[in-house]
Each structure stands twice: as C-alpha cells, then as structure tokens.
PDB file of C-alpha atoms and ligand atoms in Angstrom:
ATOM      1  CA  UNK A   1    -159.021 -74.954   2.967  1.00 46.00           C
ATOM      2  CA  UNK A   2    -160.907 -71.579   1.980  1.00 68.00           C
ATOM      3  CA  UNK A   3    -158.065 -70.813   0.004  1.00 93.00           C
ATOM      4  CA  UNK A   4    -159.148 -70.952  -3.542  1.00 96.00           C
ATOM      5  CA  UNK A   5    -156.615 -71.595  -5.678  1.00 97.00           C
ATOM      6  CA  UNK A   6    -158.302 -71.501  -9.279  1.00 98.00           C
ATOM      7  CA  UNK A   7    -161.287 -69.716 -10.346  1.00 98.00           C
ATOM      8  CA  UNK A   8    -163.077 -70.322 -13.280  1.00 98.00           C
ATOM      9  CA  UNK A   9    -165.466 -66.682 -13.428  1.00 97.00           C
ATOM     10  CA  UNK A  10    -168.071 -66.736 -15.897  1.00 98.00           C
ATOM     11  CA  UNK A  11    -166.932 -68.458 -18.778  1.00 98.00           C
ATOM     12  CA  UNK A  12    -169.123 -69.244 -22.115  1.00 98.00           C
ATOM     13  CA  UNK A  13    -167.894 -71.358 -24.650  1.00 98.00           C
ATOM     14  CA  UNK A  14    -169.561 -72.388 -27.940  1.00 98.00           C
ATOM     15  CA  UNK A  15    -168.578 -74.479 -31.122  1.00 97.00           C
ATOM     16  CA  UNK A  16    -170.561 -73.514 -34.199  1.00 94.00           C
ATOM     17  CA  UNK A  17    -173.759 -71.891 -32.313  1.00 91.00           C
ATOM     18  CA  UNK A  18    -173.837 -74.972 -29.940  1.00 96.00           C
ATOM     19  CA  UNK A  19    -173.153 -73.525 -26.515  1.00 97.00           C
ATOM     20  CA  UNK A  20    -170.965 -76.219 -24.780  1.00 98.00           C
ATOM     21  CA  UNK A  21    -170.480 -73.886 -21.510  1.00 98.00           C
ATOM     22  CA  UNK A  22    -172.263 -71.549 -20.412  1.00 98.00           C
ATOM     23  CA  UNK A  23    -171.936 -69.487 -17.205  1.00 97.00           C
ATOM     24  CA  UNK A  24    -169.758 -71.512 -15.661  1.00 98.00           C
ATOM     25  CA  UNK A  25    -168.811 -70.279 -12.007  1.00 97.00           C
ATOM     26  CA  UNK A  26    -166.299 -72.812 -10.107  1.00 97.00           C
ATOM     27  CA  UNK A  27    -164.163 -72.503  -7.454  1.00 97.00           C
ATOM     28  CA  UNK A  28    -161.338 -74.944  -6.517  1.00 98.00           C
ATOM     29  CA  UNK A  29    -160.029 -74.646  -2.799  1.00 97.00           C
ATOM     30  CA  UNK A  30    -156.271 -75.164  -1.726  1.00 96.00           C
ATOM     31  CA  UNK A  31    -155.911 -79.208  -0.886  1.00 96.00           C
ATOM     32  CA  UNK A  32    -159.538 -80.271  -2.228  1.00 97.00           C
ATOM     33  CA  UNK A  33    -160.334 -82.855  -4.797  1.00 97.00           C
ATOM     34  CA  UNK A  34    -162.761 -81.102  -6.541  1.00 98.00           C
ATOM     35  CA  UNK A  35    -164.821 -83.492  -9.004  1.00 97.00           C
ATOM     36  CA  UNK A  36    -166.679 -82.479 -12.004  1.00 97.00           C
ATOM     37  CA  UNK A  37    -169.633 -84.716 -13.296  1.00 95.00           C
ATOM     38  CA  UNK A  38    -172.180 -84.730 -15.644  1.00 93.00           C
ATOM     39  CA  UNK A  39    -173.623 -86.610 -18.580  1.00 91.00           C
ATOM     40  CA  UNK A  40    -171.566 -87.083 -21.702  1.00 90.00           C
ATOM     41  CA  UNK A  41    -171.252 -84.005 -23.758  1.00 94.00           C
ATOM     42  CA  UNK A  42    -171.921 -82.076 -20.636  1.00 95.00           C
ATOM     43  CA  UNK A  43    -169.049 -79.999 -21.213  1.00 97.00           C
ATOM     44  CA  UNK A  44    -166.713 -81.637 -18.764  1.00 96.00           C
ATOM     45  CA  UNK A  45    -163.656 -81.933 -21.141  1.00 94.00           C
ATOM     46  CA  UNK A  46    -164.277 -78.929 -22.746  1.00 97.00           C
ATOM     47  CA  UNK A  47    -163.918 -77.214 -19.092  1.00 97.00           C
ATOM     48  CA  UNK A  48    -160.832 -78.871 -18.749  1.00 96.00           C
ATOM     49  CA  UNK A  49    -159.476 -77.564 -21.971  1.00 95.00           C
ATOM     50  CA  UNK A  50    -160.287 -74.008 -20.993  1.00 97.00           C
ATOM     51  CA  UNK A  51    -158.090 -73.844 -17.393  1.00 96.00           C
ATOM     52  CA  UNK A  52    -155.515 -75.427 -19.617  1.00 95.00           C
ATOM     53  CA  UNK A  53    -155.301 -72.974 -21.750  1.00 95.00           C
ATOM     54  CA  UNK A  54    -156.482 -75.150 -25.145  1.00 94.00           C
ATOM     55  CA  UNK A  55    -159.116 -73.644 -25.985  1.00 96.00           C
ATOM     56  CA  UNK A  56    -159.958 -69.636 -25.347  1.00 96.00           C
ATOM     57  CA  UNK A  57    -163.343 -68.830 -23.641  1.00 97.00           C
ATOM     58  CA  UNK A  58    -165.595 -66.700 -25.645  1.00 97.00           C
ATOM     59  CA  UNK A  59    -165.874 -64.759 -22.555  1.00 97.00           C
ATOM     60  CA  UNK A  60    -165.233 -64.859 -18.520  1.00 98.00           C
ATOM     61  CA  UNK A  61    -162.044 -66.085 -17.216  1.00 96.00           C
ATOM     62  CA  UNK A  62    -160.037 -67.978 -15.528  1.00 98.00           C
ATOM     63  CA  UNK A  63    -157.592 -67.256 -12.446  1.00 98.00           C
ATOM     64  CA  UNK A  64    -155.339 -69.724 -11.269  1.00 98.00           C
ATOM     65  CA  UNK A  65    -153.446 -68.226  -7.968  1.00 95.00           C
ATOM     66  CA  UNK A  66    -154.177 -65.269  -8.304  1.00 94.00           C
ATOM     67  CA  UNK A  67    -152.818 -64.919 -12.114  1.00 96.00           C
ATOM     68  CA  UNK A  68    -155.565 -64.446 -14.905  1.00 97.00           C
ATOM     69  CA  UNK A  69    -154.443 -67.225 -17.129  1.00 96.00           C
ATOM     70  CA  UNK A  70    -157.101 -65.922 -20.234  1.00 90.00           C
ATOM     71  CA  UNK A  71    -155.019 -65.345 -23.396  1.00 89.00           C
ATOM     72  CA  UNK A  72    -151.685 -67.720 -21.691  1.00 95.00           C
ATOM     73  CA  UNK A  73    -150.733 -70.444 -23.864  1.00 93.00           C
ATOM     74  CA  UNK A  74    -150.908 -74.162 -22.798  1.00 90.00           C
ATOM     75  CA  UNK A  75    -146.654 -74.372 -21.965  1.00 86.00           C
ATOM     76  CA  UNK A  76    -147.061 -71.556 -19.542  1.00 90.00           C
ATOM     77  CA  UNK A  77    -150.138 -72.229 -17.771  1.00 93.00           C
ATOM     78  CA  UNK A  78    -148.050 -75.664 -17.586  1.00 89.00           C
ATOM     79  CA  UNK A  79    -145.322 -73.572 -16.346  1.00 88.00           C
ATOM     80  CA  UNK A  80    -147.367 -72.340 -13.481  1.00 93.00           C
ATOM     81  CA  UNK A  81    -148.220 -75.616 -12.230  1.00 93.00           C
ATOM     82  CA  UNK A  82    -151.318 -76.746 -14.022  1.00 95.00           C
ATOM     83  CA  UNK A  83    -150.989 -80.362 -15.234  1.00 93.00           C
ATOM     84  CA  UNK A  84    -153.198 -82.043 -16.680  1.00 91.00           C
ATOM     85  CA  UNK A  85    -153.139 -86.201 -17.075  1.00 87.00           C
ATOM     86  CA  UNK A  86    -155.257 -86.328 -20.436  1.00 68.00           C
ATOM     87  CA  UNK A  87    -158.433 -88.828 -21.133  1.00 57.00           C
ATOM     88  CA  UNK A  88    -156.257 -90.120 -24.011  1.00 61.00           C
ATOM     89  CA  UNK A  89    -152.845 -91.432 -22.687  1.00 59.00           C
ATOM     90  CA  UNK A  90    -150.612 -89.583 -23.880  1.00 74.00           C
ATOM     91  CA  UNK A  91    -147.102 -91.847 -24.215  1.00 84.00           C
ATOM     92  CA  UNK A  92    -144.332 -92.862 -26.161  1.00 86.00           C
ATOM     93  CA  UNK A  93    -144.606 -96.313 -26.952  1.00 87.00           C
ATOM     94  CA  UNK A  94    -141.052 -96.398 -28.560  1.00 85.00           C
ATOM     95  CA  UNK A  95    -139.413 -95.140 -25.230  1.00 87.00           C
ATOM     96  CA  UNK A  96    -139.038 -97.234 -21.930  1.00 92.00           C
ATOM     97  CA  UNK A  97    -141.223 -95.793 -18.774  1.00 94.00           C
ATOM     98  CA  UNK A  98    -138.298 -94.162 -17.245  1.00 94.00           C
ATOM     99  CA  UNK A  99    -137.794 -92.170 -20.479  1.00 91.00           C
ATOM    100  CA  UNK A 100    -141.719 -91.347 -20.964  1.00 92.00           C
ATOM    101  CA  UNK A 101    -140.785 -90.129 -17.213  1.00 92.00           C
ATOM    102  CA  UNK A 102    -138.044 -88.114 -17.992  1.00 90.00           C
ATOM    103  CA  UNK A 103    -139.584 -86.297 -20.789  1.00 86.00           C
ATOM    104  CA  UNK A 104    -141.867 -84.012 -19.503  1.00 85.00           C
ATOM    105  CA  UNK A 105    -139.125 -82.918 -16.507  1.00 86.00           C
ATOM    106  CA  UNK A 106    -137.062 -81.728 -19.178  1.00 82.00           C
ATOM    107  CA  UNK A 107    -139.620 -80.334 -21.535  1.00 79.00           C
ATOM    108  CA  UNK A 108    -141.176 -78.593 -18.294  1.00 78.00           C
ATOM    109  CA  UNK A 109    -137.228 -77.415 -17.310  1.00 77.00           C
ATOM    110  CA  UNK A 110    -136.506 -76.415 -21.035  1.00 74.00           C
ATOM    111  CA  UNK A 111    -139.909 -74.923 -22.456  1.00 68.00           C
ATOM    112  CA  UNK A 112    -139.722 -77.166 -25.490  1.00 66.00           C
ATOM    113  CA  UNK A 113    -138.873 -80.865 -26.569  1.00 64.00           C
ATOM    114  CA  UNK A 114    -138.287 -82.905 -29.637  1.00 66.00           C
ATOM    115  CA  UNK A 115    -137.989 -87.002 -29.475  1.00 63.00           C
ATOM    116  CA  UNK A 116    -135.494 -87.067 -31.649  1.00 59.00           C
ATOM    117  CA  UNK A 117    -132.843 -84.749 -29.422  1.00 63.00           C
ATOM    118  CA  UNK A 118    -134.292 -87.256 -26.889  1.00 63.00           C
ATOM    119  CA  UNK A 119    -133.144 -89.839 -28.289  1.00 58.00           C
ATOM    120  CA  UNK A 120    -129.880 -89.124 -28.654  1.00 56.00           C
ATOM    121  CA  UNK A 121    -129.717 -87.551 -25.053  1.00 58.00           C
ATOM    122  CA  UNK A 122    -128.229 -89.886 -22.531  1.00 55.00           C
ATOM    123  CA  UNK A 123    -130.046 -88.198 -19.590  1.00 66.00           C
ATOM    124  CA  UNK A 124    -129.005 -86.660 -16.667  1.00 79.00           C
ATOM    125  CA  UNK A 125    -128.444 -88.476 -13.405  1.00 86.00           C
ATOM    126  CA  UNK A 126    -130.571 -85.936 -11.438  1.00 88.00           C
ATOM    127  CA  UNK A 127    -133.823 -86.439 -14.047  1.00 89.00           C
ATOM    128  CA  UNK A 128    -133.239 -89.950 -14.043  1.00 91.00           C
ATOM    129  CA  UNK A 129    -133.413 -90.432 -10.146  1.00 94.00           C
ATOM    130  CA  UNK A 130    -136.742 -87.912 -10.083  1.00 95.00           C
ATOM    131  CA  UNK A 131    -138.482 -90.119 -12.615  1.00 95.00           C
ATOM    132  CA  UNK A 132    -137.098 -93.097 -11.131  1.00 96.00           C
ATOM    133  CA  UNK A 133    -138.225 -92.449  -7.609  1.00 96.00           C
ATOM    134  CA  UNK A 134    -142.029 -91.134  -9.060  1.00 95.00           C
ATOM    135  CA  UNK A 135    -142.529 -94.849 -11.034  1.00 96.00           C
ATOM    136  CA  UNK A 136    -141.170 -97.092  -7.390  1.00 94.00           C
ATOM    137  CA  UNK A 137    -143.739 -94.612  -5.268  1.00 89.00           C
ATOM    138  CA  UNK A 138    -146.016 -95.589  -8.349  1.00 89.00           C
ATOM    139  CA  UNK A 139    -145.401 -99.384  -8.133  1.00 88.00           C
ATOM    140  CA  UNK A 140    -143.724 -99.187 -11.174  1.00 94.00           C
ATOM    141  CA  UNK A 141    -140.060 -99.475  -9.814  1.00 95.00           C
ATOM    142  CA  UNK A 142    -139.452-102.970 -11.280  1.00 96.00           C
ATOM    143  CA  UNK A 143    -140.167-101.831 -14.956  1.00 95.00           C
ATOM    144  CA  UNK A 144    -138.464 -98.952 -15.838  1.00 95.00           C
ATOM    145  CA  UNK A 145    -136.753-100.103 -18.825  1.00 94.00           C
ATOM    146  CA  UNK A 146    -139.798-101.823 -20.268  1.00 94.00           C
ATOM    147  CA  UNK A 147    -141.245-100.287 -23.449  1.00 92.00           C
ATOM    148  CA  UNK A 148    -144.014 -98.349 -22.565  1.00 91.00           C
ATOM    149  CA  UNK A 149    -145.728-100.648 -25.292  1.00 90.00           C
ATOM    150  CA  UNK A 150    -145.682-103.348 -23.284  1.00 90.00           C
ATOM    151  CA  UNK A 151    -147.940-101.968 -20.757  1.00 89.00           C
ATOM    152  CA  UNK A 152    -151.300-103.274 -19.505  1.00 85.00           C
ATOM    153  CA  UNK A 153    -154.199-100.871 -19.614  1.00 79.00           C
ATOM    154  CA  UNK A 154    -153.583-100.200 -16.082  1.00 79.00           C
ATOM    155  CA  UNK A 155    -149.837 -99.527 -15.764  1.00 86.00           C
ATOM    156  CA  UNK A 156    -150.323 -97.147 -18.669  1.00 85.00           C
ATOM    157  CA  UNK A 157    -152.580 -94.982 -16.683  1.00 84.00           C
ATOM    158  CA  UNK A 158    -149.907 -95.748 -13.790  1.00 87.00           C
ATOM    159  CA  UNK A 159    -147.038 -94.158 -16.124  1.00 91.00           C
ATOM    160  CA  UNK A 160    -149.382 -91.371 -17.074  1.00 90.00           C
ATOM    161  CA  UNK A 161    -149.962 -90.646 -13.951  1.00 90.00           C
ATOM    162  CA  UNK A 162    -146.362 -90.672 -12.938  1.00 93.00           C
ATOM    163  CA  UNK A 163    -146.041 -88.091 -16.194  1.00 93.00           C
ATOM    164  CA  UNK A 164    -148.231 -85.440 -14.556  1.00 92.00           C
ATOM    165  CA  UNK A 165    -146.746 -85.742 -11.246  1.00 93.00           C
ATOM    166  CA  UNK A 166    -143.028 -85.541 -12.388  1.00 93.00           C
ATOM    167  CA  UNK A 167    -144.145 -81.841 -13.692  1.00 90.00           C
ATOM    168  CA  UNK A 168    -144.300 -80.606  -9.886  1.00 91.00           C
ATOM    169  CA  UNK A 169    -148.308 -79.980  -9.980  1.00 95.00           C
ATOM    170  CA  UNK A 170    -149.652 -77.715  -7.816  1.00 96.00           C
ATOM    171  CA  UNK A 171    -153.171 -78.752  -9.616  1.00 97.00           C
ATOM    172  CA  UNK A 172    -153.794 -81.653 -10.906  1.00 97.00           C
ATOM    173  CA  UNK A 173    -156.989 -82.388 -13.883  1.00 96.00           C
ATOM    174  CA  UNK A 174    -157.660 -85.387 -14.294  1.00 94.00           C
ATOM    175  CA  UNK A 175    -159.861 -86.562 -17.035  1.00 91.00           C
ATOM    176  CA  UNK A 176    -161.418 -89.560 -16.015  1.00 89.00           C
ATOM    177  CA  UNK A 177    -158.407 -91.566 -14.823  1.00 86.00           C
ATOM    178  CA  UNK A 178    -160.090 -95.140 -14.875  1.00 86.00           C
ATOM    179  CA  UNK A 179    -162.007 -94.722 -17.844  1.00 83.00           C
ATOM    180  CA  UNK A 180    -161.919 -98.378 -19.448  1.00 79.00           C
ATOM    181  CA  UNK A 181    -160.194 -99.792 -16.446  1.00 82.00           C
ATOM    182  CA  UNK A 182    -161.675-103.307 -15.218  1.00 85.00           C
ATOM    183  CA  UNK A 183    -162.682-102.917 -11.854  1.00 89.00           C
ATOM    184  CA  UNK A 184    -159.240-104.130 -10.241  1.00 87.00           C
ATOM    185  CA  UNK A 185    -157.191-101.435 -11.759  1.00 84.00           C
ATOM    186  CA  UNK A 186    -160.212 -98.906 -10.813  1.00 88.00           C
ATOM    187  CA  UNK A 187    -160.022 -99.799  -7.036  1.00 90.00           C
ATOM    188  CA  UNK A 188    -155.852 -99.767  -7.421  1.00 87.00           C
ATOM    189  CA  UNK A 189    -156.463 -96.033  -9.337  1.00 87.00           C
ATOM    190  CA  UNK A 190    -158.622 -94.403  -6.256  1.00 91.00           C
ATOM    191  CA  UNK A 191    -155.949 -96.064  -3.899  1.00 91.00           C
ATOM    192  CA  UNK A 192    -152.744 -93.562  -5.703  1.00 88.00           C
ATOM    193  CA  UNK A 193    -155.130 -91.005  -6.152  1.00 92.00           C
ATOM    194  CA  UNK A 194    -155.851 -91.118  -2.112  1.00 94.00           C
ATOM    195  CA  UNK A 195    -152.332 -91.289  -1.746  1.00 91.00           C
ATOM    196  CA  UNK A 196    -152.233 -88.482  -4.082  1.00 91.00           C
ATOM    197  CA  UNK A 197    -154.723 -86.593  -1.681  1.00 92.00           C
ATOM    198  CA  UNK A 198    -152.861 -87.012   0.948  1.00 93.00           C
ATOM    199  CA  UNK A 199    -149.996 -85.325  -0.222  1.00 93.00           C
ATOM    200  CA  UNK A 200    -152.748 -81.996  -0.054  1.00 94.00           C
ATOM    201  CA  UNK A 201    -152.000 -81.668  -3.599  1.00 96.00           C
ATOM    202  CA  UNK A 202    -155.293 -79.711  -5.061  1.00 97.00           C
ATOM    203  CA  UNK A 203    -157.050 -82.048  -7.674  1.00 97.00           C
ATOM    204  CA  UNK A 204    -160.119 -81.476 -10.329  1.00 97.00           C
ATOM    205  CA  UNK A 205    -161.151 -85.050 -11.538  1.00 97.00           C
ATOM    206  CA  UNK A 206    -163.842 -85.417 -13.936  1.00 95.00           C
ATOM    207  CA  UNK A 207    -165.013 -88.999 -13.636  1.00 90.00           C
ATOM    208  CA  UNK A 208    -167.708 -90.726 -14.704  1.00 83.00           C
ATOM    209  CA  UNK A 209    -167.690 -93.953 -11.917  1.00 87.00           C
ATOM    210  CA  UNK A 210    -169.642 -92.716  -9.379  1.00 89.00           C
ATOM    211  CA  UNK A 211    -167.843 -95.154  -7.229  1.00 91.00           C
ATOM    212  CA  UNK A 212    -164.548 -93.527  -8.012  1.00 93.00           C
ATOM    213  CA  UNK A 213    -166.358 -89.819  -7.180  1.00 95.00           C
ATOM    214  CA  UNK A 214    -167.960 -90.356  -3.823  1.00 95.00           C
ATOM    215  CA  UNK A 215    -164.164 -92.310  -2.802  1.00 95.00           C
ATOM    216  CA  UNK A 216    -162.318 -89.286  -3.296  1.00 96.00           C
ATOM    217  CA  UNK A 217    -164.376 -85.906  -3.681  1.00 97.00           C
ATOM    218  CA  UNK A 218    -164.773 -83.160  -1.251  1.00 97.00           C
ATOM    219  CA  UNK A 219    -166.618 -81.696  -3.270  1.00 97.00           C
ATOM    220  CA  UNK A 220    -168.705 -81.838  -7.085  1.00 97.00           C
ATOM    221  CA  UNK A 221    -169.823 -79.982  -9.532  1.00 97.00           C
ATOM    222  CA  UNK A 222    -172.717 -81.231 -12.194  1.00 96.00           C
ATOM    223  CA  UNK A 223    -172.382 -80.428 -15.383  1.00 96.00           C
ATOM    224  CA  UNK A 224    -175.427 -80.777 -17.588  1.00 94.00           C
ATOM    225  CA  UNK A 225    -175.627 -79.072 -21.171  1.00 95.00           C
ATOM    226  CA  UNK A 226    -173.393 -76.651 -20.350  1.00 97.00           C
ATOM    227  CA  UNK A 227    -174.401 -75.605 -17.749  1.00 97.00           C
ATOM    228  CA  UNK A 228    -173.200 -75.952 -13.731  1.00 97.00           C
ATOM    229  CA  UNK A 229    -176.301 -77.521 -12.251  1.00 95.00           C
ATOM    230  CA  UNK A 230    -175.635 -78.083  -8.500  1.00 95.00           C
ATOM    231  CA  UNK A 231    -172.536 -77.755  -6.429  1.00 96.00           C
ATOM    232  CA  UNK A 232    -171.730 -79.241  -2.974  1.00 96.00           C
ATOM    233  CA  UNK A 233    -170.674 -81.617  -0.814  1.00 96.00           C
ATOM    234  CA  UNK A 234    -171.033 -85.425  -1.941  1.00 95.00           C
ATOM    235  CA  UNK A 235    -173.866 -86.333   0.287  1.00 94.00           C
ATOM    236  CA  UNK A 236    -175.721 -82.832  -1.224  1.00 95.00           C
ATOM    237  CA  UNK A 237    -174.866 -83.681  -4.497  1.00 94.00           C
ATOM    238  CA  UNK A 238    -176.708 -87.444  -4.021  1.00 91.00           C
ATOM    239  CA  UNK A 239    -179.731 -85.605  -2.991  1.00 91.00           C
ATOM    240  CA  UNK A 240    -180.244 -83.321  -5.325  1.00 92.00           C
ATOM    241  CA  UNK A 241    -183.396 -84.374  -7.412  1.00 91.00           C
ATOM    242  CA  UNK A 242    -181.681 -82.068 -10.377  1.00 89.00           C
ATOM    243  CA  UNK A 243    -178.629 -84.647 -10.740  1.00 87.00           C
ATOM    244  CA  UNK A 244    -180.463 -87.946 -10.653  1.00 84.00           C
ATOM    245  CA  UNK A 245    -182.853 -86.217 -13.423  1.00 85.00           C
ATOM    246  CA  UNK A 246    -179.485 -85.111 -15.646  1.00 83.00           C
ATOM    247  CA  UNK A 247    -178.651 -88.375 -15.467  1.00 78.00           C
ATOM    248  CA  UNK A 248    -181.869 -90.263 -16.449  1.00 65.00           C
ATOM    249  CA  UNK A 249    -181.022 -92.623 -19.421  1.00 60.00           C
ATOM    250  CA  UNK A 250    -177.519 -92.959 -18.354  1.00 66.00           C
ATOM    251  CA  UNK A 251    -176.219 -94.645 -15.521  1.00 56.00           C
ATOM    252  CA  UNK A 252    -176.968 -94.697 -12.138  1.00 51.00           C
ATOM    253  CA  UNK A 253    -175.996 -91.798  -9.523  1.00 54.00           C
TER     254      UNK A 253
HETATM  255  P1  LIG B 301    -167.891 -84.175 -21.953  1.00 92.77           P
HETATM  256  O1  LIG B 301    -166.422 -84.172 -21.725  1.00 92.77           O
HETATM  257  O2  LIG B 301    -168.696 -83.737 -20.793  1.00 92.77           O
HETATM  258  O3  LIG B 301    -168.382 -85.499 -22.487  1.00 92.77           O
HETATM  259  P2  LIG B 301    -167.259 -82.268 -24.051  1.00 92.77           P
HETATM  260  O4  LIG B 301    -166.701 -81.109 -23.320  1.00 92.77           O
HETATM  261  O5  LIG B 301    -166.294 -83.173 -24.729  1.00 92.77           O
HETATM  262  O6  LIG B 301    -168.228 -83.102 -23.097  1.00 92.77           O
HETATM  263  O7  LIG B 301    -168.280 -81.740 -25.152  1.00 92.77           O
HETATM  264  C1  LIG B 301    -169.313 -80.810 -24.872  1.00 92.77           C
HETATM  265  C2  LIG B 301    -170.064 -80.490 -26.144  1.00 92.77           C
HETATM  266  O8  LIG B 301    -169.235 -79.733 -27.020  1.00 92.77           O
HETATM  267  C3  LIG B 301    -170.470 -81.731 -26.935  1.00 92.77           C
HETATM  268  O9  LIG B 301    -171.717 -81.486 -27.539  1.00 92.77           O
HETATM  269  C4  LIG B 301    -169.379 -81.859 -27.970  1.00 92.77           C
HETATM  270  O10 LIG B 301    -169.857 -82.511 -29.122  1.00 92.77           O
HETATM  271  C5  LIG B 301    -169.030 -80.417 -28.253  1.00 92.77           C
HETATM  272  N1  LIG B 301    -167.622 -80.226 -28.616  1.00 92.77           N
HETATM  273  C6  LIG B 301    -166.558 -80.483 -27.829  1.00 92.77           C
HETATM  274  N2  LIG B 301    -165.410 -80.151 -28.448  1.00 92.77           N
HETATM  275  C7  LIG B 301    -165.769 -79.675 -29.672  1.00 92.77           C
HETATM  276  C8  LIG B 301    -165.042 -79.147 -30.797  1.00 92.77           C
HETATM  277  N3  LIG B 301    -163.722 -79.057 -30.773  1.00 92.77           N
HETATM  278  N4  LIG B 301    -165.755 -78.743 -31.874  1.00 92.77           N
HETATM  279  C9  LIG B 301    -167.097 -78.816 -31.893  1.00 92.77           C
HETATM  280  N5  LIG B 301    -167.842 -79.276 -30.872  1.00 92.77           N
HETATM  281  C10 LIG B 301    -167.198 -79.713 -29.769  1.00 92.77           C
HETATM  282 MG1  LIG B 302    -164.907 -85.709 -21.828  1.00 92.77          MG
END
C-alpha cells in the first residue's frame, strides 16, 4: 500500500496570470482510491489534465511508476496505463455500445484511430469478446447493439466507464463520475466503482458528492484556489476546520 505509484512533485500551473495550481504535492499509493475535492474552480480538472498529459505544468512534475511523464504526450501517457473517464462523456452516438467498446482497444493496440476505417472494419473476434465481456460485468450485456444514443444518463456513464476499463488501466481518473446522476444511478455508480476497488486497481476520483467521497476514498486531497489545503484520511479530512471553511457558500461537507 506504501507503494506510490504516481507523483505529482511541485507543479504550478497558470492561465493568463491566474494561478490555477500552485504547489501541488500529491502522492497516489498502489491499490488506493485517492479522491480529490475542492470547491469549483479549485483546480481539480485542471490537475487531472496535467497527469494526463493535456496540459504542460509551468513547472514541477509528474512521475507515474517511476517514469517522469513531463513533456509525454496524452497517447503515451495513455500507453502507460493512465486512463482517464472524462467529466464530459466522451461517445459515439452513431456506433452501438459494443463498438464505442471496441474503439479505444484498438486505438490503444494501434496508437491511432479514425471512425471512418471503423466503420468499415468488421472487428475482430478477440476485441469483440473483451468489450463484450467489460459491458455484461458492467450490466450492460443485454444492450450491446443499441445505439449508444439511446442511452439513459446513467448507462452512458456505464459505457464510459466500460471505455476506460477496456484500455487495461493501471490508474484510473475519474472526473466526477455521477455528476448529474439522480440519486439511483449515483448509489448504482459507487456500487461498480467498489467493485472497481476491489479489483486493487489504483483510482484518483475527483467528486463533488460528498456521499460518493466518504463511500469510496482512502484517502483526499482539498483543493482550494489552487492550492492543496489538507490531505488525509476521510475522518481527518471531516475535521479539518480548513475544509468546511473552503467550502462555505457551497454545499455541505
Ligand atoms: P475545477 O475542476 O476544480 O472546477 P478547473 O481546474 O476547471 O477547476 O479550473 C481552475 C481554474 O482555472 C478556474 O478559475 C478556471 O476558470 C481556470 N481555467 C481552467 N482551464 C482554463 C483554461 N483552459 N484557460 C483559462 N483558464 C482556465
Ligand atoms: Mg472540474
């Protein structure tokens, strides 16, 4: 459990003289779901978007096993196991959910993709049974040729899900899974994602449902103007006077 896996060392980053990180210190342990909160405009995605390799720190780094990722591009950071399931679903209405399935297996095996050489790609039995057997674990096994259009709010996050774990993660960001989500589908979410856990599959999860944070976190970091304001455990994070004051005006902690 000591083992950390990605280390985000002193990174600033700022957007037109507005400092949206800075000196951000974070470690993320083999097996832990690590959960970043804070505010909005904290930072959080912007974090995120760093270990991914979208945007460049202005300075510090980022090491994820061991590798200093600072200066990779997205596809091989990607490459190395970093997946992230994106705030914005990400899908292809136009293709069923096994295809949306299939199509970042084969971008991740070929480097590159282009829908239209999807399209006319009949898919390989081998890709088909991985993404088929990733929906059924997903509850999605009875759907796979729907569109992906047809979807309710909650299966889409269910096939996005199913996107990011096809890619063979050995960390997972998530960017607030059940943002939007009626409370069913939010209490169905932190069910997979526990499943998820169980797997020991290492997970960062910015959330903002505190109920959805204190389910599944070892362990938080708050985020407040930039700027890592207290990190620990989630029954030191609830008593921290700091976090309940970052959080005045929004909603509870
Ligand atoms: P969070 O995800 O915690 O809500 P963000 O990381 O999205 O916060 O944003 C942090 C701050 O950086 C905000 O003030 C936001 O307006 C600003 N910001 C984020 N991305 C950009 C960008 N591409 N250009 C300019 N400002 C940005
Ligand atoms: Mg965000």
């Amino acid at each position: 459990m000591d083992n950390v896996v990605l280390h985000v060392a002193d990174v600033h980053k700022s957007f037109a003289g507005l400092h949206a990180l800075s000196d951000i210190d974070l470690s993320v342990r083999e097996g832990e779901t690590h959960a970043i909160i804070g505010p909005n405009g904290a930072g959080k995605s912007t974090l995120l978007n760093v270990c991914i390799g979208r945007l460049k720190p202005d300075s510090g780094h980022v090491v994820f096993d061991g590798e200093n990722l600072t200066g990779k591009q997205p596809h091989q950071i990607n490459q190395l196991g970093v997946v992230r399931v994106f705030q914005t679903p990400e899908i292809f209405p136009e293709l069923s959910i096994l295809e949306n399935v299939m199509v970042p297996i084969l971008a991740k095996r070929d480097g590159s993709f282009k829908l239209n050489w999807f399209k006319r790609f009949s898919g390989e039995a081998e890709v088909r049974d991985k993404a088929s057997s990733i929906l059924s674990d997903l509850g999605l096994g009875s759907m796979l040729q729907h569109d992906a259009s047809s979807l309710s709010r909650g299966d889409k996050r269910r096939l996005e899900l199913a996107m990011g774990l096809s890619q063979d993660p050995r960390l997972l960001l998530l960017d607030e899974p059940t943002a939007g989500m009626a409370r069913h589908d939010t209490n169905a979410t932190i069910e997979l994602l526990k499943d998820i856990k169980a797997t020991g599959m290492t997970k960062v999860i910015i959330e903002h449902d505190m109920h959805v944070v204190f389910s599944l976190a070892d362990r938080i970091s708050v985020l407040a103007g930039g700027r890592i304001i207290c990190q620990g455990t989630p029954e030191e994070v609830k008593a921290d006077p700091r976090v309940k004051e970052a959080y005045l005006g929004e909603e509870q902690v």
